[in-house]
């Protein structure tokens, strides 16, 4: 993809969101959200289904108007200058919007035409992009014949056809198998690293957010709960790093003795000489444990450190696990199937 | 058996929960009953009859009175006086009249002299139900006039004898040819319904339109793109049915270049009107069931009242109103004029105008209703 030259960044490739609200009747899908995305950043919105992620992305991509608040995307106001915004952004919506009855190449060239691109340029760009998403051999194949992961890569290629400066991805790996997810992740990191694109993505996968995002906003019930880098977010959760250990023989002081170790919040006895230790920082706690064992002449038979995950972060800030949080059904959907 | 009940339960629950399905199940048969029940075999009324009186004698009066009597009672036709035969014939050929009655010079004198005068009845026989009704009315008049009003003296037993000389304006037209204009219009409608209705809403509900909306395409470009592609498809199917149907039904001189040109014009304008009507109907629809549901109802409401299968003059008043606002009516009328009558612009001028105005109104409405957002 490096051969495709980007437009000079004469405008900011950032996003600024100021007090955006969106109500559907009495439901506040997005409730006074403000944040900033810096140019060249991968910014993620993490939250359960129905948290307002898709609504927010639809507002920022000019598909729906906000009830109140303002936002600029690539320096253009989303309500005042939606066409300038549309020129500057590529969008990969949650539902596949490539046409299954067109070939991969047709999907790209027709999309390029929507941006007013000339015929010859459309064809060259389409080929280059298909090549870059590893679909070079599939140019003449109908989109419906592609696997889920390939189809998603086609959508990404399509979102890039007009060389946008900001790319929006709404749940880019939902429904993909692990291998396809990895290839989409690689593609997203590559886009930022090689081309300096700003990427804005939503996800409800913790590992995805953790792996991809420079900064992350956790949203729940239409509000931003917390915003920071994944690493920083994880350090904010007290006692979320878990050590599991089996000792032989058991400590004379038992769990109470373990709780005196620095940084340890809580200890659960799981079985005979088996403990779960909750601490702020796993490696530090492990070191202290080993020191204690050495002093007391006790052997550590097994030891595993499970560091803080974004699940813990979510649980900490919302009081609920990510998967119990699914409350409001997602908007839209496929409609009914036709009976005739 | 319990497993079969699972299927029954699911299907019934879904059926009774979908108002669209319920309405269609009930509305379509009832609409068909009412529309088809009134579309066929009604008494023909209000055929425009041009009356040219070339005789100034007294015997024209009872004849004209008989016309007025029919106009007032059976209302088969509405007599309209014309001063000259040429103008009346021109109006007949242009389709503004359904028949022309010509009372020749010396009609009164010949009647009194018992020379058995003839009056001329020229009928537009492109619609055989229509021309048949007019001819029947005149046979009736002749019969009445030729019967002695009261017992007369022996010498007068033979009444004056009037004969109706009927001339059919066009060669014999089989019903298949009569039906062809409706079939061509139906081809336009079905293409509009499938392309502009069903596929359009399917694409929308599958989220494909979202792919358009995130690009800088304007609302005008979107609407004109959807309409233009629909029109191209409708023209292709309309012309195909026109040519194949024309050959099958044996339309004479079908490939006259001027006729083909006018037919193309009619098709373009007709397709535009039907596509923009469909677009207006579908502008706010998102449920893929809706276009399928209204397909049948719309087809019944547009096709049968248009005069495609039976003359509008045979409809009850409410259905004649429906025919007036139905774009099908004008397309059918235009095609019929071009295929069965003469190749000229004048007879289809009104059809083209009405269809163009319809297009403009529907497109304005559709553009207003169409939302360039989710």
XYZ file of C-alpha atoms in Angstrom:
714
model
C 0.000 0.000 0.000
C 3.050 2.201 0.432
C 3.090 3.030 -3.279
C -0.180 4.898 -2.954
C 0.694 8.428 -2.037
C -1.368 10.135 0.611
C -2.754 13.586 0.297
C -0.645 16.131 2.163
C -2.098 16.626 5.614
C -3.066 20.247 5.006
C -5.984 19.749 7.324
C -5.896 18.138 10.681
C -6.564 14.415 10.581
C -7.903 14.521 14.103
C -11.335 14.349 15.648
C -12.807 16.654 18.251
C -16.022 15.764 20.003
C -17.718 18.295 22.273
C -20.739 17.381 24.384
C -22.377 15.181 21.787
C -25.818 13.854 22.740
C -28.168 11.652 20.772
C -31.622 10.759 21.991
C -34.017 8.255 20.488
C -37.253 9.166 22.200
C -36.565 8.958 25.900
C -33.423 6.870 25.447
C -30.123 8.757 25.519
C -28.002 6.542 23.283
C -25.091 8.984 23.501
C -25.091 11.124 26.606
C -22.827 14.175 26.626
C -19.642 12.654 25.263
C -16.479 14.728 24.708
C -13.040 13.599 23.642
C -10.263 14.230 21.160
C -8.476 11.951 18.734
C -4.996 13.020 17.663
C -3.802 12.669 14.073
C -2.114 9.334 13.460
C -3.622 7.734 16.514
C -5.556 4.486 16.828
C -8.431 5.400 19.071
C -10.857 2.846 20.356
C -14.317 2.905 21.851
C -14.815 -0.125 24.036
C -18.142 -1.070 25.475
C -20.881 -3.666 25.529
C -23.579 -3.902 22.866
C -25.999 -1.018 23.191
C -23.472 1.249 24.918
C -23.813 3.843 22.142
C -20.663 3.033 20.183
C -22.368 2.570 16.833
C -24.559 5.611 17.357
C -21.490 7.723 18.044
C -19.677 6.399 14.983
C -22.770 7.070 12.887
C -22.845 10.644 14.147
C -19.159 11.179 13.405
C -19.513 9.680 9.911
C -22.485 12.032 9.197
C -25.043 9.231 8.924
C -27.195 10.701 11.662
C -27.302 14.135 13.234
C -26.571 14.602 16.913
C -29.386 15.883 19.111
C -26.958 18.407 20.578
C -23.256 19.115 20.823
C -20.640 19.654 18.127
C -17.880 17.633 16.571
C -15.226 18.234 13.970
C -13.718 15.455 11.890
C -10.558 16.301 9.922
C -11.188 19.915 10.838
C -14.727 20.012 9.423
C -17.882 20.402 11.449
C -20.000 17.261 11.042
C -23.280 19.195 10.857
C -22.127 22.338 9.018
C -19.817 20.672 6.496
C -20.831 17.015 6.185
C -19.605 16.756 2.590
C -16.095 17.862 3.529
C -16.147 15.287 6.323
C -17.278 12.561 3.910
C -14.435 13.425 1.529
C -11.904 13.050 4.310
C -13.066 9.820 5.928
C -13.286 6.162 5.029
C -15.947 4.123 6.789
C -16.143 0.400 7.370
C -19.580 -0.096 8.894
C -20.540 -2.949 11.135
C -22.882 -4.531 8.606
C -21.073 -5.443 5.441
C -22.016 -2.826 2.879
C -20.076 -4.214 -0.044
C -22.416 -5.597 -2.673
C -22.418 -9.412 -2.719
C -23.591 -9.448 -6.334
C -20.639 -7.433 -7.617
C -17.068 -8.616 -8.042
C -14.394 -7.365 -5.657
C -12.999 -5.091 -8.315
C -16.429 -3.718 -9.217
C -17.142 -3.046 -5.566
C -14.024 -0.914 -5.388
C -14.317 0.879 -8.726
C -17.972 1.742 -8.173
C -17.177 3.034 -4.720
C -14.318 5.093 -6.162
C -16.756 6.567 -8.637
C -18.875 7.807 -5.740
C -15.898 10.018 -4.916
C -15.751 11.279 -8.487
C -12.580 9.420 -9.422
C -11.677 9.043 -13.109
C -11.947 5.685 -14.883
C -8.318 4.748 -15.372
C -7.334 5.793 -11.865
C -10.190 3.782 -10.405
C -8.979 0.589 -12.019
C -5.327 1.024 -11.022
C -6.192 1.952 -7.460
C -8.631 -0.926 -7.122
C -5.999 -3.427 -8.250
C -3.347 -1.980 -5.954
C -5.678 -1.999 -2.982
C -6.885 -5.545 -3.593
C -3.266 -6.581 -3.801
C -2.490 -4.833 -0.535
C -5.292 -6.600 1.349
C -4.204 -9.954 -0.131
C -7.196 -10.207 -2.409
C -5.196 -9.671 -5.606
C -6.319 -12.982 -7.064
C -9.942 -12.384 -6.182
C -10.590 -9.263 -8.257
C -13.027 -11.041 -10.572
C -14.717 -13.068 -7.825
C -18.174 -12.098 -6.613
C -18.066 -10.623 -3.115
C -20.625 -13.193 -1.958
C -18.134 -15.990 -2.582
C -15.614 -14.565 -0.102
C -15.178 -15.820 3.454
C -16.015 -13.503 6.344
C -12.430 -12.403 6.829
C -11.827 -11.810 3.138
C -15.042 -9.861 2.880
C -13.925 -7.683 5.780
C -10.614 -7.045 4.046
C -12.522 -6.102 0.903
C -14.517 -3.617 2.969
C -11.305 -2.152 4.351
C -9.886 -1.806 0.831
C -13.115 -0.126 -0.212
C -12.934 2.293 2.698
C -9.442 3.281 1.590
C -10.116 3.764 -2.118
C -10.320 7.538 -1.980
C -7.241 7.796 0.256
C -8.962 9.118 3.349
C -7.018 10.580 6.252
C -9.258 9.070 8.897
C -10.670 5.579 8.842
C -13.671 4.583 10.931
C -14.129 0.912 11.707
C -17.261 -0.214 13.506
C -16.502 -3.543 15.191
C -14.037 -4.600 12.496
C -13.581 -8.174 13.706
C -17.019 -9.083 15.027
C -17.951 -12.486 13.700
C -14.488 -13.341 12.364
C -12.490 -16.463 13.178
C -9.230 -16.000 15.146
C -6.994 -16.166 12.067
C -9.025 -13.577 10.188
C -9.044 -11.361 13.259
C -5.272 -11.450 13.384
C -4.985 -10.494 9.731
C -7.396 -7.582 10.193
C -5.436 -6.429 13.234
C -2.197 -6.536 11.295
C -3.782 -4.548 8.527
C -5.021 -1.888 10.933
C -1.617 -1.488 12.647
C 0.032 -1.375 9.245
C -2.269 1.411 8.052
C -1.293 3.598 10.961
C 2.402 2.745 10.939
C 2.995 2.920 7.196
C 0.509 5.527 6.109
C -0.057 7.656 9.141
C -3.798 7.184 9.020
C -5.896 8.138 11.989
C -8.019 5.156 12.966
C -11.176 5.271 15.008
C -12.619 1.917 15.917
C -15.278 0.474 18.138
C -15.097 -2.961 19.647
C -16.504 -5.049 22.397
C -13.423 -7.260 22.489
C -10.997 -6.444 25.275
C -8.059 -8.156 23.594
C -8.666 -6.221 20.395
C -8.750 -2.892 22.177
C -5.706 -3.842 24.213
C -3.698 -4.897 21.225
C -4.590 -2.175 18.750
C -5.444 1.048 20.466
C -3.108 3.832 21.498
C -5.894 5.269 23.571
C -9.146 3.856 24.618
C -12.442 5.233 25.851
C -14.606 2.827 27.794
C -18.247 3.659 27.151
C -21.231 2.376 29.025
C -24.851 3.499 28.762
C -23.989 6.378 26.441
C -21.264 7.875 28.596
C -17.475 7.694 28.620
C -16.529 5.956 31.833
C -12.794 6.406 31.497
C -10.307 7.339 28.781
C -6.596 6.517 28.688
C -4.023 4.228 27.110
C -4.729 0.526 27.693
C -1.586 0.199 29.805
C -2.467 3.181 31.954
C -6.020 1.943 32.345
C -4.807 -1.385 33.631
C -2.605 0.196 36.285
C -5.567 2.136 37.614
C -7.331 -1.011 38.781
C -6.329 -1.973 42.331
C -5.826 -5.648 43.045
C -6.655 -6.828 39.583
C -3.475 -8.767 38.960
C -3.981 -12.357 40.053
C -1.316 -14.811 41.262
C -2.125 -18.454 41.653
C 0.271 -20.536 43.603
C 0.614 -23.929 45.250
C 3.000 -24.222 48.170
C 4.534 -27.222 49.893
C 4.155 -27.378 52.751
C 1.506 -24.819 53.579
C 2.481 -21.524 55.160
C 1.983 -21.592 58.891
C 0.258 -18.191 58.804
C -1.930 -19.214 55.848
C -3.790 -16.560 53.854
C -3.320 -13.963 56.561
C 0.424 -14.175 56.164
C 0.185 -13.711 52.398
C -1.987 -10.642 52.850
C 0.890 -8.865 54.579
C 2.909 -8.881 51.351
C 3.274 -5.426 49.730
C 0.635 -4.507 47.149
C -1.559 -7.487 47.971
C -5.216 -6.673 48.493
C -6.866 -9.952 49.151
C -6.030 -13.659 49.293
C -8.366 -16.550 48.653
C -7.566 -20.032 49.796
C -8.547 -22.337 46.969
C -7.554 -25.655 48.466
C -4.857 -27.350 50.474
C -1.921 -24.889 50.217
C -3.383 -23.369 47.019
C -3.927 -19.601 47.016
C -5.246 -16.885 44.759
C -3.509 -13.613 45.496
C -5.009 -10.332 44.246
C -2.432 -7.572 43.908
C -1.822 -4.296 42.079
C 1.211 -5.578 40.260
C 1.703 -9.266 39.579
C 5.491 -9.441 39.124
C 6.164 -7.434 42.302
C 3.847 -9.679 44.302
C 5.502 -12.762 42.835
C 8.908 -11.509 43.876
C 7.691 -10.852 47.399
C 6.125 -14.309 47.517
C 9.363 -15.979 46.452
C 11.263 -13.980 49.040
C 8.802 -15.116 51.705
C 9.032 -18.730 50.602
C 12.805 -18.650 50.684
C 12.813 -17.174 54.178
C 10.303 -19.721 55.466
C 11.929 -22.657 53.649
C 8.783 -23.422 51.712
C 8.765 -24.703 48.164
C 6.656 -22.997 45.526
C 5.301 -25.876 43.457
C 3.394 -23.816 40.908
C 3.058 -20.126 40.239
C 1.105 -18.323 37.575
C 0.679 -14.607 37.078
C -2.403 -13.300 35.367
C -1.950 -9.602 34.724
C -4.735 -7.036 34.712
C -7.011 -7.290 31.698
C -9.326 -4.710 30.264
C -12.134 -6.923 31.536
C -10.954 -6.038 35.005
C -10.823 -2.393 33.985
C -14.354 -2.544 32.691
C -15.573 -4.330 35.770
C -13.801 -1.836 37.977
C -15.266 1.232 36.326
C -18.781 0.013 35.616
C -19.290 -2.447 38.434
C -20.341 -5.080 35.896
C -18.584 -7.550 33.680
C -18.533 -6.680 29.995
C -20.721 -9.609 29.091
C -23.375 -9.051 31.704
C -23.566 -5.446 30.585
C -25.428 -6.074 27.325
C -28.661 -4.367 28.080
C -30.184 -2.310 25.317
C -30.607 -4.149 22.016
C -28.535 -2.728 19.176
C -30.351 -0.376 16.828
C -31.211 -1.313 13.268
C -30.779 -4.888 12.140
C -31.602 -6.766 9.037
C -35.358 -6.474 9.075
C -37.614 -9.410 8.573
C -36.966 -12.012 5.979
C -39.380 -11.942 3.149
C -41.914 -14.738 2.926
C -42.319 -14.537 -0.830
C -46.560 -34.571 16.050
C -45.318 -32.208 18.735
C -42.496 -31.234 16.427
C -44.920 -30.288 13.691
C -46.778 -28.206 16.250
C -43.583 -26.236 16.801
C -43.626 -25.189 13.170
C -47.325 -24.390 13.325
C -46.871 -22.309 16.463
C -43.996 -20.324 15.014
C -45.714 -19.618 11.705
C -49.005 -18.599 13.295
C -47.317 -16.346 15.855
C -45.404 -14.585 13.110
C -48.438 -14.292 10.865
C -50.678 -12.698 13.455
C -47.905 -10.354 14.572
C -47.303 -8.863 11.142
C -49.909 -6.225 10.341
C -48.547 -5.944 6.795
C -49.184 -9.604 6.110
C -52.625 -9.525 7.670
C -53.645 -6.476 5.675
C -52.381 -7.939 2.427
C -54.101 -11.231 2.999
C -57.417 -9.440 3.440
C -57.006 -6.345 1.336
C -55.717 -7.869 -1.871
C -58.671 -10.207 -2.454
C -61.165 -7.508 -1.509
C -59.555 -4.912 -3.761
C -59.542 -7.438 -6.573
C -63.186 -8.240 -5.952
C -64.243 -4.610 -6.070
C -61.988 -3.482 -8.901
C -62.325 -6.497 -11.160
C -66.020 -6.718 -10.346
C -66.477 -3.251 -11.749
C -63.880 -3.412 -14.467
C -65.624 -5.787 -16.835
C -68.900 -5.675 -18.662
C -70.312 -2.438 -17.277
C -72.707 -0.472 -19.479
C -70.801 1.876 -21.697
C -71.592 5.497 -20.935
C -70.621 8.973 -22.053
C -68.937 8.129 -25.327
C -68.286 11.435 -27.038
C -70.361 11.520 -30.188
C -69.678 14.195 -32.769
C -72.872 15.173 -34.559
C -72.609 16.823 -37.963
C -75.940 18.007 -39.352
C -75.690 18.820 -43.037
C -79.469 18.986 -43.479
C -81.552 21.965 -42.412
C -84.897 20.239 -42.909
C -87.532 19.544 -40.220
C -87.012 15.783 -40.010
C -83.633 16.187 -38.318
C -85.409 17.375 -35.195
C -86.950 14.014 -34.179
C -83.618 12.278 -34.818
C -81.664 14.744 -32.684
C -84.330 14.400 -29.991
C -83.756 10.689 -29.969
C -80.044 11.311 -29.459
C -80.810 13.632 -26.571
C -83.150 11.038 -25.112
C -80.367 8.461 -25.084
C -77.901 11.019 -23.711
C -80.351 11.737 -20.901
C -81.409 8.193 -20.080
C -79.087 5.346 -21.053
C -76.288 7.937 -21.362
C -74.475 5.748 -23.842
C -73.096 8.826 -25.513
C -72.848 12.580 -25.172
C -73.694 14.338 -28.432
C -71.435 17.232 -29.349
C -72.434 19.336 -32.329
C -69.809 19.867 -35.009
C -70.276 22.333 -37.845
C -68.220 20.500 -40.420
C -67.530 16.919 -41.310
C -63.772 17.553 -41.607
C -63.345 18.840 -38.079
C -65.453 16.053 -36.622
C -63.426 13.425 -38.445
C -60.174 15.017 -37.312
C -61.393 14.904 -33.715
C -62.388 11.275 -34.160
C -58.999 10.364 -35.556
C -57.253 12.228 -32.773
C -59.235 10.184 -30.270
C -61.170 13.128 -28.855
C -64.429 11.552 -30.068
C -65.584 7.955 -29.937
C -67.926 8.195 -32.935
C -69.265 10.694 -35.446
C -72.836 10.842 -36.727
C -73.329 12.499 -40.059
C -76.835 13.547 -41.085
C -76.442 14.044 -44.831
C -77.888 16.883 -46.936
C -81.478 16.278 -48.094
C -82.064 13.860 -45.216
C -85.465 15.381 -44.427
C -86.537 15.566 -48.048
C -85.500 12.005 -48.734
C -87.253 10.814 -45.606
C -90.485 12.504 -46.586
C -90.163 11.167 -50.109
C -89.622 7.728 -48.586
C -86.338 7.402 -50.356
C -84.915 5.563 -47.376
C -82.154 8.024 -46.489
C -79.031 6.859 -44.747
C -77.263 8.524 -41.865
C -73.580 7.871 -41.522
C -72.104 6.530 -38.265
C -68.332 6.431 -38.164
C -66.995 4.605 -35.127
C -63.561 4.371 -33.588
C -63.400 0.591 -33.515
C -60.076 0.347 -31.681
C -62.240 -0.328 -28.665
C -64.826 -2.844 -29.705
C -66.842 -2.643 -26.516
C -67.182 1.071 -27.074
C -67.994 1.029 -30.767
C -70.310 -1.921 -30.206
C -72.313 -0.023 -27.596
C -72.676 3.013 -29.866
C -73.717 0.876 -32.798
C -76.278 -0.934 -30.651
C -77.720 2.396 -29.501
C -78.110 3.534 -33.088
C -79.698 0.302 -34.211
C -82.163 0.902 -31.445
C -82.872 4.437 -32.675
C -83.350 3.225 -36.231
C -85.728 0.526 -35.103
C -87.831 3.001 -33.154
C -87.973 5.432 -36.048
C -88.893 2.749 -38.499
C -91.852 1.519 -36.495
C -95.180 3.283 -37.065
C -96.002 5.365 -34.047
C -99.751 4.646 -34.307
C -102.019 2.689 -36.589
C -102.125 4.594 -39.814
C -104.032 4.592 -43.003
C -103.354 1.761 -45.347
C -101.336 3.932 -47.683
C -99.038 4.877 -44.817
C -98.475 1.384 -43.465
C -94.959 1.451 -44.741
C -93.107 3.864 -42.435
C -90.338 6.087 -43.680
C -87.277 3.969 -43.624
C -84.001 5.277 -42.128
C -80.886 3.249 -42.480
C -77.730 3.570 -40.409
C -74.627 3.164 -42.517
C -71.866 2.226 -40.078
C -68.251 2.735 -41.043
C -65.436 1.421 -38.899
C -62.521 3.821 -38.903
C -59.793 1.184 -38.588
C -59.290 -2.327 -39.870
C -60.531 -5.151 -37.669
C -58.658 -5.120 -34.350
C -58.329 -8.409 -32.468
C -58.601 -8.259 -28.689
C -54.930 -9.218 -28.387
C -53.932 -6.014 -30.117
C -56.333 -4.120 -27.898
C -54.606 -5.639 -24.863
C -51.039 -4.957 -26.005
C -50.807 -1.328 -24.724
C -51.756 -2.566 -21.252
C -49.147 -5.318 -21.411
C -46.398 -2.871 -22.371
C -47.383 -0.539 -19.535
C -47.433 -3.523 -17.207
C -43.875 -4.347 -18.264
C -42.820 -0.827 -17.226
C -44.681 -1.198 -13.943
C -43.252 -4.605 -13.058
C -39.712 -3.386 -13.730
C -40.373 -0.336 -11.557
C -41.861 -2.532 -8.855
C -39.027 -5.053 -8.817
C -36.082 -2.704 -9.417
C -37.360 0.434 -7.751
C -39.360 -1.328 -5.070
C -38.259 -4.772 -3.999
C -34.535 -4.651 -4.839
C -34.239 -1.064 -3.656
C -35.687 -1.855 -0.224
C -33.743 -5.125 0.019
C -30.485 -3.216 -0.598
C -31.543 -0.633 1.928
C -32.366 -3.190 4.609
C -29.124 -5.071 3.954
C -27.297 -1.820 4.732
C -25.898 -1.382 1.224
C -27.219 2.172 1.098
C -25.101 3.005 4.113
C -22.144 2.546 1.771
C -23.508 5.396 -0.383
C -24.360 7.655 2.516
C -20.825 7.846 3.922
C -19.504 9.121 0.575
C -19.817 12.713 -0.653
C -22.667 11.843 -3.052
C -25.432 14.463 -2.843
C -29.104 13.729 -2.310
C -29.854 14.916 -5.840
C -27.196 12.599 -7.300
C -28.567 9.687 -5.297
C -32.172 10.272 -6.316
C -31.358 10.920 -9.963
C -29.088 7.876 -10.026
C -31.760 5.581 -8.617
C -34.415 7.001 -10.949
C -32.245 6.927 -14.071
C -31.156 3.319 -13.554
C -34.779 2.327 -12.988
C -35.845 4.143 -16.145
C -33.180 2.426 -18.243
C -34.287 -1.003 -16.997
C -37.965 -0.181 -17.530
C -37.324 1.093 -21.056
C -35.456 -2.085 -21.932
C -38.260 -4.331 -20.727
C -41.005 -2.070 -22.115
C -39.487 -2.016 -25.595
C -38.902 -5.756 -25.563
C -42.526 -6.473 -24.694
C -43.619 -3.875 -27.228
C -41.714 -5.444 -30.106
C -42.403 -9.083 -29.200
C -46.051 -8.370 -28.357
C -46.417 -6.319 -31.530
C -45.131 -9.204 -33.623
C -47.191 -11.842 -31.798
C -50.434 -9.875 -32.014
C -49.738 -8.811 -35.590
C -49.652 -5.024 -35.343
C -49.529 -3.650 -38.866
C -46.524 -1.647 -39.948
C -44.986 -1.972 -36.500
C -41.512 -1.028 -37.641
C -42.445 2.304 -39.180
C -39.483 4.415 -37.994
C -41.630 7.344 -36.939
C -43.937 5.037 -35.004
C -40.949 3.456 -33.267
C -39.632 6.904 -32.410
C -42.943 7.966 -30.874
C -43.244 4.627 -29.071
C -39.792 5.184 -27.606
C -40.826 8.657 -26.471
C -43.966 7.239 -24.879
C -41.904 4.536 -23.167
C -39.373 6.985 -21.760
C -42.080 9.247 -20.391
C -44.172 6.339 -19.086
C -41.161 4.722 -17.417
C -40.198 8.017 -15.781
C -43.696 8.478 -14.371
C -43.963 4.946 -12.971
C -40.414 4.881 -11.550
C -40.823 8.214 -9.835
C -44.180 7.097 -8.463
C -42.502 3.973 -7.071
C -39.698 6.055 -5.628
C -42.165 8.305 -3.855
C -43.974 5.281 -2.410
C -40.712 3.715 -1.240
C -38.870 6.841 -0.042
C -39.499 6.126 3.622
C -39.974 2.370 3.556
C -37.366 0.127 5.157
C -39.233 -3.143 5.695
C -38.549 -5.489 2.757
C -42.013 -6.968 3.220
C -43.771 -3.733 2.264
C -42.969 -3.578 -1.471
C -43.854 -7.262 -1.826
C -47.069 -6.703 0.065
C -48.275 -3.741 -1.970
C -47.208 -5.234 -5.306
C -50.456 -7.083 -5.885
C -52.724 -4.363 -4.554
C -50.975 -1.688 -6.582
C -51.065 -3.809 -9.693
C -54.839 -4.292 -9.346
C -55.452 -0.634 -8.563
C -53.388 0.657 -11.471
C -53.837 -1.879 -14.243
C -57.540 -2.669 -14.365
C -58.955 0.852 -13.967
C -56.638 2.165 -16.701
C -58.767 1.021 -19.601
C -56.193 -1.609 -20.472
C -58.717 -4.446 -20.568
C -62.110 -2.720 -20.805
C -63.076 0.852 -21.697
C -63.159 3.409 -18.894
C -66.587 4.482 -20.240
C -67.989 1.254 -18.795
C -66.804 1.949 -15.228
C -68.836 3.269 -12.305
C -68.078 6.921 -11.477
C -65.639 6.215 -8.595
C -63.567 4.005 -10.814
C -63.553 6.602 -13.554
C -62.056 8.986 -11.001
C -59.439 6.358 -10.227
C -58.745 6.017 -13.939
C -58.224 9.764 -14.216
C -55.531 9.882 -11.547
C -53.917 6.631 -12.656
C -50.732 7.196 -14.689
C -51.386 3.821 -16.344
C -54.434 5.299 -18.056
C -52.371 7.815 -19.982
C -49.662 5.343 -20.915
C -52.263 2.830 -22.147
C -54.090 5.523 -24.063
C -50.885 6.757 -25.672
C -49.664 3.306 -26.655
C -53.097 2.430 -28.027
C -53.179 5.555 -30.158
C -49.717 4.852 -31.560
C -50.167 1.124 -32.081
C -53.748 0.910 -33.300
C -54.568 4.310 -34.713
C -52.336 6.748 -36.467
C -48.718 7.641 -36.019
C -48.929 11.238 -34.874
C -48.003 13.318 -31.887
C -51.289 15.199 -31.501
C -53.378 12.264 -30.186
C -50.777 11.468 -27.496
C -49.966 15.062 -26.588
C -52.200 15.062 -23.530
C -50.864 11.675 -22.389
C -47.281 12.876 -22.627
C -48.103 16.090 -20.820
C -49.940 14.348 -17.983
C -47.157 11.796 -17.553
C -44.490 14.524 -17.538
C -46.374 16.522 -14.920
C -46.865 13.324 -12.896
C -43.137 12.662 -13.072
C -42.308 16.183 -11.932
C -44.718 16.033 -8.984
C -43.718 12.533 -7.895
C -40.007 13.312 -8.143
C -40.425 16.511 -6.173
C -42.320 14.572 -3.525
C -39.807 11.731 -3.506
C -36.820 14.064 -3.214
C -38.540 15.797 -0.343
C -39.373 12.520 1.401
C -36.023 10.849 0.726
C -33.669 11.142 3.660
C -29.949 11.279 3.045
C -29.242 9.800 6.441
C -30.042 6.685 8.399
